[in-house]
XYZ file of C-alpha atoms in Angstrom:
346
model
C 96.063 32.799 131.588
C 96.015 36.492 130.604
C 98.981 38.137 128.900
C 99.564 40.403 131.902
C 99.473 37.500 134.353
C 101.781 35.481 132.110
C 104.325 38.347 132.197
C 103.887 38.587 135.985
C 104.839 34.973 136.653
C 107.460 34.727 133.900
C 110.920 33.566 134.942
C 112.411 36.837 133.645
C 110.162 38.942 135.890
C 110.760 36.713 138.927
C 114.517 36.679 138.374
C 114.612 40.476 138.134
C 112.420 40.711 141.247
C 114.715 38.338 143.124
C 117.684 40.649 142.487
C 115.662 43.640 143.696
C 114.455 41.828 146.804
C 117.932 40.661 147.865
C 119.577 44.097 147.470
C 121.290 45.032 150.734
C 120.074 41.835 152.437
C 122.376 39.092 151.147
C 123.904 38.555 154.598
C 120.558 37.412 156.039
C 120.123 33.648 156.451
C 116.770 33.457 154.638
C 118.177 35.320 151.630
C 121.364 33.246 151.563
C 119.324 30.038 151.709
C 117.165 31.140 148.765
C 120.231 32.317 146.839
C 122.008 28.965 147.314
C 119.279 27.251 145.257
C 117.990 30.307 143.439
C 117.140 28.618 140.134
C 115.168 25.821 141.800
C 113.468 28.267 144.170
C 112.442 30.580 141.340
C 111.140 27.717 139.187
C 109.102 26.409 142.124
C 107.750 29.892 142.811
C 106.914 30.346 139.128
C 104.986 27.066 139.094
C 102.977 28.042 142.201
C 102.063 31.395 140.678
C 101.202 29.927 137.269
C 98.914 27.290 138.818
C 97.557 29.862 141.304
C 98.553 27.736 144.294
C 100.927 30.299 145.851
C 100.021 31.334 149.388
C 101.767 34.051 151.445
C 103.786 32.867 154.437
C 103.721 34.132 158.025
C 105.170 37.525 158.913
C 108.024 38.114 161.339
C 107.165 41.045 163.600
C 109.551 43.372 165.422
C 109.688 46.993 166.578
C 111.972 49.804 165.493
C 112.352 52.923 167.624
C 113.970 55.435 165.236
C 112.623 57.973 164.373
C 109.621 56.697 166.374
C 108.304 53.365 167.583
C 106.807 51.325 164.741
C 105.768 47.700 164.366
C 107.522 46.194 161.321
C 106.090 43.059 159.722
C 108.631 41.304 157.497
C 107.318 38.813 154.948
C 109.322 35.658 154.073
C 111.931 36.327 151.392
C 110.154 34.331 148.661
C 107.024 36.427 149.303
C 109.073 39.591 148.907
C 110.105 38.344 145.465
C 106.397 38.092 144.603
C 105.793 41.618 145.953
C 108.489 43.005 143.644
C 107.113 41.003 140.706
C 103.626 42.417 141.312
C 104.889 45.993 141.611
C 106.805 45.548 138.341
C 103.418 45.006 136.674
C 101.397 47.693 138.455
C 103.792 50.589 139.028
C 104.282 51.789 135.413
C 100.549 52.374 135.007
C 100.173 54.106 138.383
C 103.305 56.175 137.924
C 101.486 58.032 135.147
C 98.654 58.823 137.565
C 100.743 60.108 140.482
C 101.319 63.846 140.741
C 104.828 65.267 140.541
C 105.079 66.369 144.164
C 104.709 63.078 146.011
C 108.170 61.747 146.833
C 108.066 58.479 148.782
C 108.909 55.102 147.241
C 109.227 56.386 143.675
C 112.100 56.321 141.210
C 114.107 59.538 141.009
C 112.296 60.978 144.047
C 113.030 60.303 147.730
C 113.654 62.225 150.941
C 116.248 64.667 149.667
C 114.230 65.652 146.586
C 111.247 66.308 148.881
C 113.395 68.514 151.128
C 114.697 70.527 148.177
C 111.175 71.006 146.843
C 109.923 72.168 150.253
C 112.863 74.582 150.392
C 111.854 76.032 147.010
C 108.293 76.616 148.197
C 109.536 78.131 151.471
C 111.289 80.797 149.399
C 108.151 81.531 147.338
C 105.427 81.603 150.008
C 104.959 83.240 153.425
C 102.971 80.586 155.314
C 102.788 76.819 155.580
C 100.115 74.318 156.624
C 101.773 71.218 158.069
C 99.823 67.959 158.392
C 100.422 64.290 159.029
C 98.001 61.394 159.040
C 97.277 59.540 162.265
C 98.067 55.800 162.167
C 98.372 55.916 158.377
C 99.289 52.323 157.468
C 97.154 50.753 160.244
C 94.176 52.864 159.064
C 94.194 51.995 155.350
C 90.809 50.458 154.595
C 90.985 47.319 152.445
C 87.629 47.822 150.716
C 88.562 51.358 149.632
C 92.058 50.322 148.538
C 90.768 47.264 146.652
C 88.296 49.443 144.757
C 91.030 51.920 143.791
C 93.286 49.138 142.508
C 90.583 47.172 140.670
C 89.327 50.304 138.893
C 92.565 50.364 136.887
C 93.417 46.643 136.919
C 91.147 44.669 134.603
C 92.840 41.329 135.277
C 91.116 38.923 137.654
C 94.139 36.646 138.020
C 96.489 39.450 139.040
C 93.774 40.920 141.243
C 93.736 37.544 142.974
C 97.383 38.036 143.957
C 96.532 41.521 145.246
C 93.755 40.023 147.382
C 96.030 37.302 148.771
C 98.626 39.859 149.880
C 95.949 42.117 151.360
C 94.391 39.230 153.281
C 97.776 38.102 154.585
C 98.215 41.504 156.238
C 94.890 41.558 158.096
C 95.647 41.903 161.782
C 99.330 42.796 161.279
C 98.745 46.341 162.578
C 95.786 45.684 164.898
C 97.637 46.623 168.076
C 98.859 49.851 166.439
C 95.320 50.974 165.531
C 92.913 52.854 167.772
C 89.405 52.678 166.348
C 88.071 55.814 164.646
C 84.397 56.138 163.729
C 83.138 58.094 160.728
C 79.752 59.333 159.533
C 77.444 56.416 158.771
C 79.402 53.858 160.824
C 77.700 51.311 163.032
C 79.082 49.043 165.750
C 80.200 46.487 163.139
C 82.557 48.995 161.497
C 85.199 47.898 163.977
C 85.407 44.635 161.999
C 86.248 46.283 158.660
C 89.512 44.781 157.321
C 92.174 47.459 157.539
C 95.906 47.964 157.858
C 98.951 47.284 155.685
C 102.085 45.648 157.144
C 104.858 48.233 157.450
C 107.752 46.499 155.734
C 106.085 45.229 152.567
C 107.079 46.841 149.269
C 103.433 46.528 148.260
C 102.374 48.498 151.352
C 104.636 51.396 150.407
C 103.331 51.382 146.839
C 99.694 51.007 147.888
C 100.086 53.920 150.308
C 100.655 56.130 147.253
C 97.758 54.463 145.414
C 95.460 55.105 148.399
C 96.320 58.823 148.464
C 96.518 59.384 144.698
C 92.994 60.857 144.478
C 93.735 62.995 147.557
C 96.880 64.388 145.877
C 94.813 65.307 142.818
C 92.212 66.932 145.079
C 94.955 69.171 146.536
C 96.329 70.130 143.129
C 93.153 70.306 141.023
C 90.351 71.317 143.419
C 92.228 73.363 146.009
C 94.660 74.518 143.297
C 97.563 74.542 145.741
C 100.731 75.439 143.876
C 102.959 74.617 146.833
C 102.373 71.043 148.014
C 104.786 68.290 149.041
C 103.862 64.841 150.369
C 106.125 62.097 151.661
C 104.119 59.015 152.791
C 101.890 60.358 155.602
C 103.552 63.782 156.011
C 102.458 66.652 153.772
C 102.800 70.432 153.668
C 100.935 73.147 151.761
C 102.132 76.700 151.148
C 100.310 79.998 150.557
C 100.803 83.729 151.040
C 97.551 84.083 152.990
C 96.840 82.351 156.312
C 93.076 82.417 155.740
C 93.511 80.374 152.551
C 95.377 77.731 154.558
C 92.642 77.700 157.223
C 90.026 77.178 154.489
C 92.112 74.404 152.939
C 92.489 72.707 156.319
C 88.706 72.365 156.728
C 88.290 71.029 153.196
C 91.142 68.551 153.733
C 89.597 67.231 156.963
C 86.297 66.676 155.160
C 87.998 64.975 152.205
C 90.130 62.515 154.157
C 87.134 61.318 156.172
C 85.984 59.652 152.917
C 89.239 57.667 153.050
C 88.618 56.827 156.729
C 91.720 58.781 157.709
C 92.357 61.442 160.345
C 95.109 63.995 160.996
C 97.172 64.960 163.965
C 96.437 68.596 164.774
C 97.413 70.599 161.648
C 99.732 73.566 162.207
C 99.793 76.908 160.338
C 102.761 79.226 160.814
C 105.191 81.539 158.942
C 107.873 79.760 156.929
C 110.653 81.925 158.424
C 110.274 80.092 161.757
C 111.480 76.878 160.089
C 109.503 73.843 158.898
C 110.235 70.525 160.642
C 110.046 68.013 157.804
C 111.628 64.573 157.259
C 114.261 64.973 159.956
C 115.316 68.475 158.919
C 114.219 72.011 159.766
C 113.713 73.927 156.542
C 114.118 77.715 156.390
C 113.749 79.900 153.272
C 117.510 80.497 153.174
C 118.970 77.281 154.578
C 118.330 73.864 156.157
C 119.330 72.384 159.496
C 119.273 68.862 160.877
C 116.727 68.348 163.653
C 118.483 68.245 167.004
C 117.204 64.829 168.048
C 118.520 63.303 164.800
C 122.016 64.596 165.575
C 121.838 63.266 169.136
C 120.594 59.868 167.916
C 123.566 59.504 165.564
C 126.025 60.522 168.291
C 124.752 57.665 170.457
C 124.850 55.215 167.550
C 128.318 56.322 166.451
C 129.699 56.012 169.982
C 128.294 52.493 170.246
C 129.693 51.473 166.850
C 133.115 52.948 167.653
C 133.313 51.024 170.921
C 132.232 47.773 169.259
C 134.817 48.250 166.509
C 137.539 48.880 169.091
C 136.453 45.621 170.740
C 136.942 43.968 167.309
C 133.333 42.886 166.990
C 133.274 43.736 163.261
C 135.442 45.046 160.437
C 136.401 48.698 160.061
C 134.498 48.816 156.760
C 131.160 48.528 158.574
C 131.971 51.552 160.734
C 133.148 53.529 157.707
C 129.991 52.682 155.766
C 127.764 53.855 158.623
C 129.640 57.152 158.974
C 129.694 57.773 155.217
C 125.964 57.122 154.912
C 125.211 59.563 157.738
C 127.526 62.236 156.310
C 125.933 61.870 152.858
C 122.487 62.352 154.428
C 123.249 65.342 156.665
C 125.216 67.025 153.864
C 121.786 68.131 152.644
C 121.736 70.627 155.512
C 124.169 73.142 157.002
C 125.917 70.644 159.261
C 129.665 71.228 158.862
C 130.098 72.173 162.521
C 127.973 69.231 163.703
C 129.905 66.728 161.578
C 133.264 68.040 162.790
C 132.080 67.997 166.433
C 130.670 64.459 166.315
C 133.392 62.767 164.260
C 136.352 64.387 166.059
C 135.412 62.907 169.439
C 136.941 59.539 168.649
C 140.383 58.587 167.392
C 139.777 55.720 164.984
């Protein structure tokens, strides 16, 4: 057993991963069941990993509809502990490779940091190129991803865990994927293993791994000073529209090597406002996108009625309102908050 693999399946790493995996989910039955016998469960899991007999369990699939319809595939809780344990081993090395301006699923980054960075660039540049990948997680090609991971992971045992998790996700996003053909493809290309389950911690991390070389292409080859990416959404800034048009063509050519495509890219002046991560970003201020405000009004009305019917404690309602207020505080929303929250006497 290699030193790295020994650290991966150590009780200390699994115990730390268990605490990470249960965060915010302790009320769920599967988590509570694991927690009731946590020491025995962790020892059993450690033994399976050490003897390389661990196998991923079946996913639970369901749809979410906010901000758009997505198929979520939730792994069993004990598998999520393994996902955290694996990321504990791989992330520190990859964190050194990621560029500064990618903000999803990274420590000290996140949505609000991405919005602030985009706001800074909107003040510096006149025009923006806005792009987002089509079917990003369903499109991720396993052979390409495996090569990117194995290039920097010289440990066959840990690579075996990576392969098991990848294989467990084959087919999870099949119904969300519409086949795209690329140069050199034949009829059998439809059978290429692809897709990462939306819901896995590993999927979020591997999304950044998959696009790491693309991020460096933007910064080092295109030399774009203004660039922000959050998962599959990214924006580039420049003072010349022709530069952005040239970049767009080079980007389309580059991502075809990753077997990815874009929705129609848009180029426009920054003063018109940039719709990004639920906000509309202007050089001088930020606003919440209208549909996000409407969605919360519906949710808040439903929660208020359920609380009045004594379906749950007041603390749950307060927590929901406080979380929303903390989020929309990143934009100029004083009037919206006062309008929405004053409609009900609680």
